[in-house]
Amino acid sequence: MEKNKRSVLIIGFILIFCSMLIFILNRYGLTQLYVIFQRIIHLLTA
């Protein structure tokens, strides 16, 4: 049961992430998306 809940959470996160990606792509374009990704990676590795 606990494992199932975790996989649902991961799938939900991926769906939110993908919809965010599509939204950013439509709104700002690919270059802005790249800049945002660099900032996120910088935050995660800092």
Short mmCIF file of C-alpha atoms in Angstrom, two decimals:
data_model
loop_
_atom_site.label_atom_id
_atom_site.label_comp_id
_atom_site.label_asym_id
_atom_site.label_seq_id
_atom_site.Cartn_x
_atom_site.Cartn_y
_atom_site.Cartn_z
CA MET A 1 0.00 0.00 0.00
CA GLU A 2 2.78 2.41 0.93
CA LYS A 3 4.69 1.62 -2.26
CA ASN A 4 1.53 2.19 -4.31
CA LYS A 5 0.97 5.60 -2.69
CA ARG A 6 4.53 6.59 -3.51
CA SER A 7 4.23 5.65 -7.19
CA VAL A 8 1.00 7.66 -7.44
CA LEU A 9 2.81 10.63 -5.93
CA ILE A 10 5.68 10.28 -8.43
CA ILE A 11 3.25 10.02 -11.37
CA GLY A 12 1.39 13.08 -10.11
CA PHE A 13 4.65 15.00 -9.82
CA ILE A 14 5.65 14.02 -13.36
CA LEU A 15 2.25 15.12 -14.71
CA ILE A 16 2.50 18.50 -12.95
CA PHE A 17 6.09 18.87 -14.18
CA CYS A 18 5.11 18.09 -17.78
CA SER A 19 2.15 20.49 -17.76
CA MET A 20 4.43 23.17 -16.30
CA LEU A 21 6.95 22.51 -19.08
CA ILE A 22 4.27 22.82 -21.77
CA PHE A 23 2.94 26.01 -20.16
CA ILE A 24 6.40 27.59 -20.01
CA LEU A 25 7.16 26.52 -23.58
CA ASN A 26 3.94 28.08 -24.88
CA ARG A 27 4.41 31.24 -22.83
CA TYR A 28 8.12 31.95 -23.07
CA GLY A 29 9.69 29.66 -25.64
CA LEU A 30 12.66 27.32 -25.59
CA THR A 31 15.43 29.78 -24.65
CA GLN A 32 13.60 30.91 -21.51
CA LEU A 33 12.95 27.27 -20.61
CA TYR A 34 16.68 26.59 -20.83
CA VAL A 35 17.44 29.52 -18.49
CA ILE A 36 14.82 28.29 -16.00
CA PHE A 37 16.31 24.79 -16.12
CA GLN A 38 19.79 26.15 -15.44
CA ARG A 39 18.47 28.00 -12.37
CA ILE A 40 16.66 24.90 -11.08
CA ILE A 41 19.78 22.75 -11.57
CA HIS A 42 21.88 25.44 -9.87
CA LEU A 43 19.48 25.48 -6.89
CA LEU A 44 19.52 21.69 -6.62
CA THR A 45 23.31 21.40 -6.80
CA ALA A 46 24.08 24.41 -4.56
#
